[in-house]
Tab-separated table of C-alpha atoms in Angstrom:
chain	number	residue	atom	x	y	z
A	1	UNK	CA	30.599	10.480	-20.467
A	2	UNK	CA	32.885	8.131	-18.592
A	3	UNK	CA	35.272	8.440	-15.740
A	4	UNK	CA	37.744	6.024	-14.209
A	5	UNK	CA	37.403	5.492	-10.480
A	6	UNK	CA	40.162	5.013	-7.958
A	7	UNK	CA	38.933	1.931	-6.187
A	8	UNK	CA	40.298	1.144	-2.715
A	9	UNK	CA	40.044	-2.532	-1.867
A	10	UNK	CA	38.025	-3.948	0.961
A	11	UNK	CA	38.208	-7.674	1.416
A	12	UNK	CA	37.103	-8.393	4.945
A	13	UNK	CA	36.501	-12.066	4.239
A	14	UNK	CA	37.528	-14.343	1.405
A	15	UNK	CA	37.099	-17.558	3.348
A	16	UNK	CA	34.475	-18.368	5.948
A	17	UNK	CA	35.329	-20.038	9.234
A	18	UNK	CA	32.852	-21.982	11.321
A	19	UNK	CA	32.549	-19.109	13.782
A	20	UNK	CA	31.882	-16.603	11.008
A	21	UNK	CA	29.003	-18.731	9.822
A	22	UNK	CA	27.170	-18.760	13.126
A	23	UNK	CA	27.824	-15.240	14.410
A	24	UNK	CA	27.461	-11.733	12.992
A	25	UNK	CA	30.450	-10.578	10.975
A	26	UNK	CA	31.096	-7.129	12.465
A	27	UNK	CA	32.773	-4.446	10.396
A	28	UNK	CA	34.525	-1.932	12.629
A	29	UNK	CA	32.194	-2.046	15.599
A	30	UNK	CA	34.626	-0.130	17.816
A	31	UNK	CA	36.859	1.995	15.601
A	32	UNK	CA	36.051	5.348	14.069
A	33	UNK	CA	35.801	6.002	10.339
A	34	UNK	CA	39.405	7.096	9.875
A	35	UNK	CA	40.733	3.968	11.533
A	36	UNK	CA	38.407	1.878	9.397
A	37	UNK	CA	39.707	3.416	6.171
A	38	UNK	CA	43.299	2.947	7.318
A	39	UNK	CA	42.646	-0.721	8.046
A	40	UNK	CA	41.096	-1.250	4.623
A	41	UNK	CA	44.042	0.385	2.872
A	42	UNK	CA	46.351	-1.965	4.795
A	43	UNK	CA	44.246	-4.930	3.695
A	44	UNK	CA	44.502	-3.857	0.076
A	45	UNK	CA	48.289	-3.912	0.189
A	46	UNK	CA	48.259	-7.581	1.175
A	47	UNK	CA	46.048	-8.788	-1.657
A	48	UNK	CA	47.016	-8.812	-5.305
A	49	UNK	CA	45.138	-6.115	-7.226
A	50	UNK	CA	44.373	-8.638	-9.955
A	51	UNK	CA	41.909	-10.325	-7.587
A	52	UNK	CA	39.616	-7.290	-7.497
A	53	UNK	CA	37.615	-6.201	-10.553
A	54	UNK	CA	38.014	-2.600	-11.654
A	55	UNK	CA	35.654	-0.502	-13.713
A	56	UNK	CA	34.920	2.902	-15.168
A	57	UNK	CA	31.521	4.585	-14.949
A	58	UNK	CA	29.536	5.812	-17.914
A	59	UNK	CA	26.738	8.329	-17.276
A	60	UNK	CA	23.628	7.377	-19.266
A	61	UNK	CA	21.063	9.951	-18.074
A	62	UNK	CA	20.310	12.240	-15.128
A	63	UNK	CA	17.357	12.433	-12.731
A	64	UNK	CA	16.122	14.491	-9.815
A	65	UNK	CA	15.819	12.455	-6.622
A	66	UNK	CA	15.646	8.998	-8.234
A	67	UNK	CA	14.716	6.188	-5.870
A	68	UNK	CA	14.398	2.785	-7.562
A	69	UNK	CA	14.757	0.967	-10.862
A	70	UNK	CA	13.920	-2.322	-12.499
A	71	UNK	CA	14.452	-3.779	-15.969
A	72	UNK	CA	11.840	-4.761	-18.537
A	73	UNK	CA	12.232	-8.034	-20.452
A	74	UNK	CA	14.246	-7.592	-23.637
A	75	UNK	CA	15.300	-9.804	-26.497
A	76	UNK	CA	18.654	-11.506	-26.217
A	77	UNK	CA	21.573	-9.152	-26.759
A	78	UNK	CA	19.546	-5.945	-26.475
A	79	UNK	CA	20.311	-3.294	-23.865
A	80	UNK	CA	17.656	-3.321	-21.153
A	81	UNK	CA	14.827	-0.838	-20.932
A	82	UNK	CA	14.572	0.406	-17.343
A	83	UNK	CA	11.719	1.731	-15.233
A	84	UNK	CA	13.027	4.426	-12.873
A	85	UNK	CA	11.097	6.224	-10.140
A	86	UNK	CA	11.713	9.729	-8.839
A	87	UNK	CA	10.753	10.431	-5.257
A	88	UNK	CA	8.959	13.584	-6.410
A	89	UNK	CA	6.352	11.395	-8.136
A	90	UNK	CA	7.565	10.592	-11.649
A	91	UNK	CA	8.020	7.222	-13.336
A	92	UNK	CA	10.185	6.993	-16.463
A	93	UNK	CA	10.789	4.402	-19.158
A	94	UNK	CA	14.529	4.682	-19.876
A	95	UNK	CA	16.661	3.294	-22.684
A	96	UNK	CA	19.821	2.173	-20.879
A	97	UNK	CA	21.931	2.571	-24.021
A	98	UNK	CA	20.807	5.979	-25.334
A	99	UNK	CA	19.567	7.541	-22.091
A	100	UNK	CA	16.273	8.557	-23.712
A	101	UNK	CA	13.598	8.709	-21.010
A	102	UNK	CA	9.839	8.874	-21.412
A	103	UNK	CA	7.479	9.901	-18.606
A	104	UNK	CA	4.647	7.549	-17.679
A	105	UNK	CA	1.213	9.134	-17.137
A	106	UNK	CA	-1.361	8.376	-14.407
A	107	UNK	CA	1.163	7.741	-11.636
A	108	UNK	CA	-0.611	7.964	-8.252
A	109	UNK	CA	-0.346	11.190	-6.282
A	110	UNK	CA	2.392	10.880	-3.672
A	111	UNK	CA	3.056	12.539	-0.320
A	112	UNK	CA	6.435	14.004	-1.184
A	113	UNK	CA	8.725	15.183	1.578
A	114	UNK	CA	11.355	13.880	3.953
A	115	UNK	CA	11.959	10.263	2.944
A	116	UNK	CA	8.508	10.022	1.367
A	117	UNK	CA	7.358	10.045	-2.235
A	118	UNK	CA	7.306	7.562	-5.088
A	119	UNK	CA	9.156	4.441	-4.022
A	120	UNK	CA	9.826	1.038	-5.511
A	121	UNK	CA	8.744	-0.520	-8.808
A	122	UNK	CA	8.856	-4.191	-9.826
A	123	UNK	CA	7.279	-6.306	-12.556
A	124	UNK	CA	4.412	-8.680	-11.838
A	125	UNK	CA	5.354	-12.339	-12.408
A	126	UNK	CA	3.107	-12.465	-15.489
A	127	UNK	CA	4.343	-9.132	-16.902
A	128	UNK	CA	5.117	-10.705	-20.301
A	129	UNK	CA	1.393	-11.243	-20.892
A	130	UNK	CA	-0.275	-8.760	-18.519
A	131	UNK	CA	2.085	-5.733	-18.495
A	132	UNK	CA	1.275	-5.424	-14.784
A	133	UNK	CA	3.664	-3.788	-12.331
A	134	UNK	CA	3.706	-3.077	-8.591
A	135	UNK	CA	4.533	0.396	-7.268
A	136	UNK	CA	5.025	1.634	-3.703
A	137	UNK	CA	4.668	5.213	-2.545
A	138	UNK	CA	3.945	7.438	0.454
A	139	UNK	CA	0.360	8.631	0.714
A	140	UNK	CA	-1.324	11.254	2.894
A	141	UNK	CA	-4.132	10.334	5.233
A	142	UNK	CA	-7.607	11.855	5.158
A	143	UNK	CA	-10.256	12.608	7.769
A	144	UNK	CA	-9.026	11.622	11.209
A	145	UNK	CA	-5.676	10.747	9.600
A	146	UNK	CA	-5.101	14.248	8.223
A	147	UNK	CA	-1.458	15.306	8.576
A	148	UNK	CA	-0.486	11.651	8.905
A	149	UNK	CA	1.228	9.490	6.305
A	150	UNK	CA	1.930	5.892	5.376
A	151	UNK	CA	3.217	3.727	2.553
A	152	UNK	CA	0.895	2.112	0.031
A	153	UNK	CA	1.333	-0.435	-2.757
A	154	UNK	CA	-0.724	-0.687	-5.934
A	155	UNK	CA	-0.790	-2.993	-8.920
A	156	UNK	CA	-1.324	-1.344	-12.322
A	157	UNK	CA	-1.087	-2.126	-16.025
A	158	UNK	CA	1.676	-0.330	-17.923
A	159	UNK	CA	0.245	0.486	-21.355
A	160	UNK	CA	1.714	2.175	-24.431
A	161	UNK	CA	5.268	0.984	-23.949
A	162	UNK	CA	5.841	1.183	-27.711
A	163	UNK	CA	4.527	4.769	-27.861
A	164	UNK	CA	5.600	8.215	-26.655
A	165	UNK	CA	2.743	8.247	-24.136
A	166	UNK	CA	3.009	5.244	-21.786
A	167	UNK	CA	0.444	5.210	-19.012
A	168	UNK	CA	-0.665	3.329	-15.900
A	169	UNK	CA	-4.175	1.907	-16.143
A	170	UNK	CA	-6.479	-0.241	-13.990
A	171	UNK	CA	-4.719	0.595	-10.723
A	172	UNK	CA	-5.667	-1.736	-7.879
A	173	UNK	CA	-4.785	-1.242	-4.185
A	174	UNK	CA	-2.673	-4.081	-2.761
A	175	UNK	CA	-1.483	-2.962	0.690
A	176	UNK	CA	-1.027	0.006	3.015
A	177	UNK	CA	0.789	0.797	6.246
A	178	UNK	CA	-1.357	0.772	9.374
A	179	UNK	CA	-1.527	2.997	11.298
A	180	UNK	CA	-0.697	6.206	9.489
A	181	UNK	CA	1.521	8.406	11.653
A	182	UNK	CA	3.048	11.870	11.642
A	183	UNK	CA	6.508	12.447	10.228
A	184	UNK	CA	7.942	11.470	6.862
A	185	UNK	CA	10.675	8.935	7.550
A	186	UNK	CA	11.329	5.176	7.522
A	187	UNK	CA	8.642	4.136	5.081
A	188	UNK	CA	10.946	1.405	3.709
A	189	UNK	CA	8.297	0.160	1.175
A	190	UNK	CA	10.744	-2.030	-0.771
A	191	UNK	CA	9.108	-4.685	-3.002
A	192	UNK	CA	10.287	-8.175	-3.965
A	193	UNK	CA	8.715	-11.239	-5.554
A	194	UNK	CA	9.537	-14.733	-4.334
A	195	UNK	CA	11.633	-16.788	-6.793
A	196	UNK	CA	8.563	-18.827	-7.767
A	197	UNK	CA	6.534	-15.678	-8.426
A	198	UNK	CA	3.794	-16.675	-5.996
A	199	UNK	CA	4.371	-14.166	-3.202
A	200	UNK	CA	4.971	-10.435	-2.837
A	201	UNK	CA	7.286	-9.309	-0.032
A	202	UNK	CA	7.057	-5.729	1.263
A	203	UNK	CA	9.352	-4.068	3.796
A	204	UNK	CA	7.424	-1.845	6.205
A	205	UNK	CA	9.557	0.573	8.226
A	206	UNK	CA	8.976	1.612	11.826
A	207	UNK	CA	8.233	5.199	10.670
A	208	UNK	CA	10.856	6.482	13.138
A	209	UNK	CA	8.564	5.540	16.009
A	210	UNK	CA	10.526	2.481	17.295
A	211	UNK	CA	7.882	0.700	19.395
A	212	UNK	CA	5.569	-0.293	16.483
A	213	UNK	CA	8.206	-2.814	15.356
A	214	UNK	CA	7.171	-5.062	18.292
A	215	UNK	CA	3.452	-4.226	18.142
A	216	UNK	CA	1.399	-7.027	16.574
A	217	UNK	CA	-1.650	-4.777	16.122
A	218	UNK	CA	0.015	-2.672	13.396
A	219	UNK	CA	2.173	-3.546	10.397
A	220	UNK	CA	4.989	-1.023	10.964
A	221	UNK	CA	8.474	-2.464	11.484
A	222	UNK	CA	7.649	-5.738	9.729
A	223	UNK	CA	8.457	-7.772	6.628
A	224	UNK	CA	5.142	-8.456	4.884
A	225	UNK	CA	4.373	-11.543	2.760
A	226	UNK	CA	1.279	-11.485	0.554
A	227	UNK	CA	-0.193	-13.378	-2.352
A	228	UNK	CA	0.188	-11.409	-5.564
A	229	UNK	CA	-3.422	-10.178	-5.277
A	230	UNK	CA	-2.731	-8.657	-1.846
A	231	UNK	CA	-4.361	-11.375	0.272
A	232	UNK	CA	-2.507	-13.046	3.164
A	233	UNK	CA	-1.215	-16.585	2.486
A	234	UNK	CA	-2.587	-19.279	4.740
A	235	UNK	CA	0.910	-20.546	5.596
A	236	UNK	CA	2.177	-17.213	6.962
A	237	UNK	CA	3.576	-17.656	10.491
A	238	UNK	CA	0.802	-15.679	12.200
A	239	UNK	CA	-2.023	-16.786	9.899
A	240	UNK	CA	-4.030	-18.179	12.828
A	241	UNK	CA	-3.591	-15.004	14.891
A	242	UNK	CA	-6.876	-13.528	16.063
A	243	UNK	CA	-5.562	-10.118	15.027
A	244	UNK	CA	-6.248	-10.026	11.297
A	245	UNK	CA	-3.412	-7.645	10.370
A	246	UNK	CA	-0.795	-10.012	11.824
A	247	UNK	CA	-1.778	-12.576	9.201
A	248	UNK	CA	0.321	-10.640	6.669
A	249	UNK	CA	3.530	-10.612	8.781
A	250	UNK	CA	6.503	-12.761	7.768
A	251	UNK	CA	8.962	-11.335	10.349
A	252	UNK	CA	8.871	-8.580	12.984
A	253	UNK	CA	11.274	-6.256	14.799
A	254	UNK	CA	12.683	-4.218	11.899
A	255	UNK	CA	13.752	-0.574	11.709
A	256	UNK	CA	14.188	0.568	8.089
A	257	UNK	CA	14.700	-2.126	5.448
A	258	UNK	CA	15.624	-0.597	2.080
A	259	UNK	CA	16.976	-3.693	0.323
A	260	UNK	CA	15.661	-7.248	-0.096
A	261	UNK	CA	17.067	-10.034	-2.263
A	262	UNK	CA	16.908	-13.805	-2.678
A	263	UNK	CA	20.243	-15.549	-3.119
A	264	UNK	CA	20.971	-18.509	-5.413
A	265	UNK	CA	19.565	-20.950	-2.871
A	266	UNK	CA	16.341	-18.946	-2.384
A	267	UNK	CA	17.310	-17.595	1.041
A	268	UNK	CA	15.854	-14.136	1.706
A	269	UNK	CA	18.319	-11.438	2.797
A	270	UNK	CA	17.669	-7.813	3.742
A	271	UNK	CA	19.812	-4.890	4.749
A	272	UNK	CA	18.583	-2.557	7.405
A	273	UNK	CA	19.628	0.926	8.447
A	274	UNK	CA	20.707	1.045	12.065
A	275	UNK	CA	20.472	4.129	14.287
A	276	UNK	CA	23.829	5.658	15.245
A	277	UNK	CA	25.854	2.701	14.033
A	278	UNK	CA	24.720	-0.872	13.606
A	279	UNK	CA	23.570	-1.150	9.993
A	280	UNK	CA	22.584	-4.787	9.473
A	281	UNK	CA	22.542	-7.552	6.891
A	282	UNK	CA	19.966	-10.124	7.979
A	283	UNK	CA	18.951	-13.594	6.890
A	284	UNK	CA	15.152	-13.528	6.999
A	285	UNK	CA	13.502	-16.660	8.352
A	286	UNK	CA	9.792	-17.305	8.742
A	287	UNK	CA	8.263	-15.955	11.953
A	288	UNK	CA	11.496	-14.632	13.493
A	289	UNK	CA	11.852	-11.466	15.564
A	290	UNK	CA	14.890	-9.292	14.700
A	291	UNK	CA	14.815	-7.329	17.920
A	292	UNK	CA	14.351	-3.661	17.038
A	293	UNK	CA	14.141	-1.457	19.100
A	294	UNK	CA	15.067	-3.699	22.039
A	295	UNK	CA	18.472	-4.659	20.629
A	296	UNK	CA	20.839	-3.111	18.099
A	297	UNK	CA	24.599	-2.992	17.576
A	298	UNK	CA	24.209	0.770	17.275
A	299	UNK	CA	23.074	3.362	19.782
A	300	UNK	CA	20.366	6.030	19.877
A	301	UNK	CA	21.091	9.359	18.191
A	302	UNK	CA	20.968	10.887	21.666
A	303	UNK	CA	24.013	8.778	22.531
A	304	UNK	CA	22.089	6.491	24.875
A	305	UNK	CA	23.194	2.922	24.303
A	306	UNK	CA	20.970	0.074	23.139
A	307	UNK	CA	21.557	-3.493	24.272
A	308	UNK	CA	23.626	-5.440	21.720
A	309	UNK	CA	22.205	-8.444	19.910
A	310	UNK	CA	24.360	-10.885	21.869
A	311	UNK	CA	22.534	-9.941	25.071
A	312	UNK	CA	19.250	-11.344	23.713
A	313	UNK	CA	19.744	-14.661	21.914
A	314	UNK	CA	15.959	-14.973	21.616
A	315	UNK	CA	16.137	-12.391	18.806
A	316	UNK	CA	17.691	-13.151	15.407
A	317	UNK	CA	21.104	-11.499	15.120
A	318	UNK	CA	22.432	-9.949	11.894
A	319	UNK	CA	25.023	-11.806	9.838
A	320	UNK	CA	26.918	-8.536	9.223
A	321	UNK	CA	26.856	-5.253	11.142
A	322	UNK	CA	28.495	-2.022	10.023
A	323	UNK	CA	29.772	0.768	12.277
A	324	UNK	CA	30.416	3.390	10.954
A	325	UNK	CA	27.236	2.908	8.991
A	326	UNK	CA	27.192	2.407	5.235
A	327	UNK	CA	23.568	3.640	4.934
A	328	UNK	CA	22.517	0.801	2.594
A	329	UNK	CA	19.903	1.937	0.080
A	330	UNK	CA	19.332	-0.989	-2.321
A	331	UNK	CA	20.613	-4.461	-3.182
A	332	UNK	CA	20.819	-6.581	-6.326
A	333	UNK	CA	22.172	-10.094	-6.968
A	334	UNK	CA	24.851	-10.376	-9.655
A	335	UNK	CA	24.548	-13.120	-12.281
A	336	UNK	CA	26.313	-13.518	-15.592
A	337	UNK	CA	24.163	-13.809	-18.707
A	338	UNK	CA	24.805	-12.653	-22.236
A	339	UNK	CA	27.414	-10.497	-20.529
A	340	UNK	CA	29.835	-11.334	-17.731
A	341	UNK	CA	31.416	-7.981	-16.893
A	342	UNK	CA	32.335	-8.989	-13.323
A	343	UNK	CA	32.866	-12.760	-13.011
A	344	UNK	CA	34.386	-12.321	-9.522
A	345	UNK	CA	30.983	-11.048	-8.338
A	346	UNK	CA	29.041	-14.126	-9.489
A	347	UNK	CA	26.268	-14.903	-6.996
A	348	UNK	CA	27.190	-11.942	-4.748
A	349	UNK	CA	24.939	-9.220	-3.383
A	350	UNK	CA	25.699	-5.700	-4.621
A	351	UNK	CA	24.697	-3.014	-2.094
A	352	UNK	CA	24.545	0.727	-2.804
A	353	UNK	CA	25.532	3.053	0.029
A	354	UNK	CA	24.426	6.613	0.780
A	355	UNK	CA	26.640	8.076	3.531
A	356	UNK	CA	29.393	5.616	2.587
A	357	UNK	CA	29.245	6.731	-1.074
A	358	UNK	CA	30.068	3.161	-1.901
A	359	UNK	CA	29.298	-0.028	-3.744
A	360	UNK	CA	29.654	-2.927	-1.323
A	361	UNK	CA	29.983	-6.517	-2.580
A	362	UNK	CA	28.839	-9.204	-0.115
A	363	UNK	CA	29.450	-12.940	-0.496
A	364	UNK	CA	27.286	-15.729	0.918
A	365	UNK	CA	28.333	-19.146	2.187
A	366	UNK	CA	26.518	-22.478	2.508
A	367	UNK	CA	26.099	-22.206	6.279
A	368	UNK	CA	23.809	-19.156	6.376
A	369	UNK	CA	26.743	-16.775	6.664
A	370	UNK	CA	27.703	-13.641	4.754
A	371	UNK	CA	30.673	-11.271	4.689
A	372	UNK	CA	31.733	-8.114	2.909
A	373	UNK	CA	34.247	-8.907	0.179
A	374	UNK	CA	34.900	-5.683	-1.746
A	375	UNK	CA	34.122	-2.017	-1.223
A	376	UNK	CA	34.343	0.603	-3.955
A	377	UNK	CA	34.458	4.355	-3.354
A	378	UNK	CA	31.946	5.792	-5.848
A	379	UNK	CA	32.522	9.441	-4.869
A	380	UNK	CA	28.758	10.138	-4.672
A	381	UNK	CA	25.868	9.059	-2.499
A	382	UNK	CA	24.445	6.005	-4.251
A	383	UNK	CA	20.686	5.489	-4.187
A	384	UNK	CA	20.255	2.215	-6.102
A	385	UNK	CA	22.032	-0.643	-7.854
A	386	UNK	CA	20.713	-3.090	-10.460
A	387	UNK	CA	22.459	-6.066	-12.039
A	388	UNK	CA	20.926	-7.226	-15.341
A	389	UNK	CA	22.231	-9.978	-17.605
A	390	UNK	CA	25.814	-9.670	-16.338
A	391	UNK	CA	25.961	-5.856	-16.431
A	392	UNK	CA	25.479	-3.321	-13.625
A	393	UNK	CA	23.805	0.094	-13.362
A	394	UNK	CA	23.695	2.447	-10.362
A	395	UNK	CA	21.693	5.557	-9.509
A	396	UNK	CA	23.276	8.471	-7.709
A	397	UNK	CA	21.237	10.268	-5.048
A	398	UNK	CA	19.726	13.751	-5.031
A	399	UNK	CA	19.267	16.319	-7.783
A	400	UNK	CA	21.014	15.993	-11.143
A	401	UNK	CA	21.782	12.421	-10.155
A	402	UNK	CA	23.366	10.190	-12.748
A	403	UNK	CA	22.233	6.806	-13.981
A	404	UNK	CA	25.677	5.264	-14.418
A	405	UNK	CA	26.733	1.997	-15.986
A	406	UNK	CA	29.740	0.201	-14.530
A	407	UNK	CA	32.034	-0.648	-17.424
A	408	UNK	CA	34.443	-3.489	-16.637
A	409	UNK	CA	38.103	-2.988	-17.475
């Protein structure tokens, strides 16, 4: 099934000035949503429509509460086989051309509820020979941690891919959030390998408890960097810290990071959900503090203001902030390959949006800057986006959610 979208243009920056490179690029930090949409429609009238790619969407399959996806290696010219997680605890092998999906057995038991459940899935760097994958999920505590929860990451071997009964075997614990806390929000637990395949990055949310993001005795509110076996690299910024858990930290002061990506020059970027306003797109640099909950370009849900980033230059400021929020849920870097459906997106970050119901295209520059280039109204809350070999797939959010392919026009 396919449908053609009406695609309003957002092009907040085509060229980067020196000031845009050194300061955050705010998107509507003072106006309300209606004014924002009006401004974007005005922008679209001033730019030739030929400069913005258009596409239709083709629904491939449907899922209940999907959360993440990744692609298996395929031979040249073949449609990718995807691994897709459902928050309720299922992992599927999915043919992206036919939509046929096969459940994987022996997935770990998850603590489903709120924002918790089965999370991210990525391939190990040696997947071609080992069939190993990494999976994140929310787990329940036991004993003194009863009625408390935290994220965990395991490594497992995906067997039986050429059968009707694929399964996870030889599961090995890699990492877990410490401490476990009550509530079921802000796990983050996004996974990413470094471009050289040597390191595993994990986003660890603040679990809606704010203060842990600045607490060096726990790993909540941090970006984690590990060796692929789960050990802490000796060159991590806090490797010599007397507190052993800090040895795994790469950066601190984060709220809820649901997207991580390396750009073409191997810079690490993440998007982060703000509170009431102030979603962020951050350049992640070794050992830096990103300020949460001390600073934010948003405010508390109670309406009480939070000091803006520019009041504390000792903290790393975001390169982009969004108010109203876009609720960024995932990010993928677009590259042409055997296909080149969207040449205008080459080297750009594609971000899926929940409350914004959008696909946001962000460009990078050579001076550590970034800016939103296009925004597409998808008409549904979008949970994930994945660019593979010059083509793009997205996952809608919630029940009966579509896996849709973007078909260039």
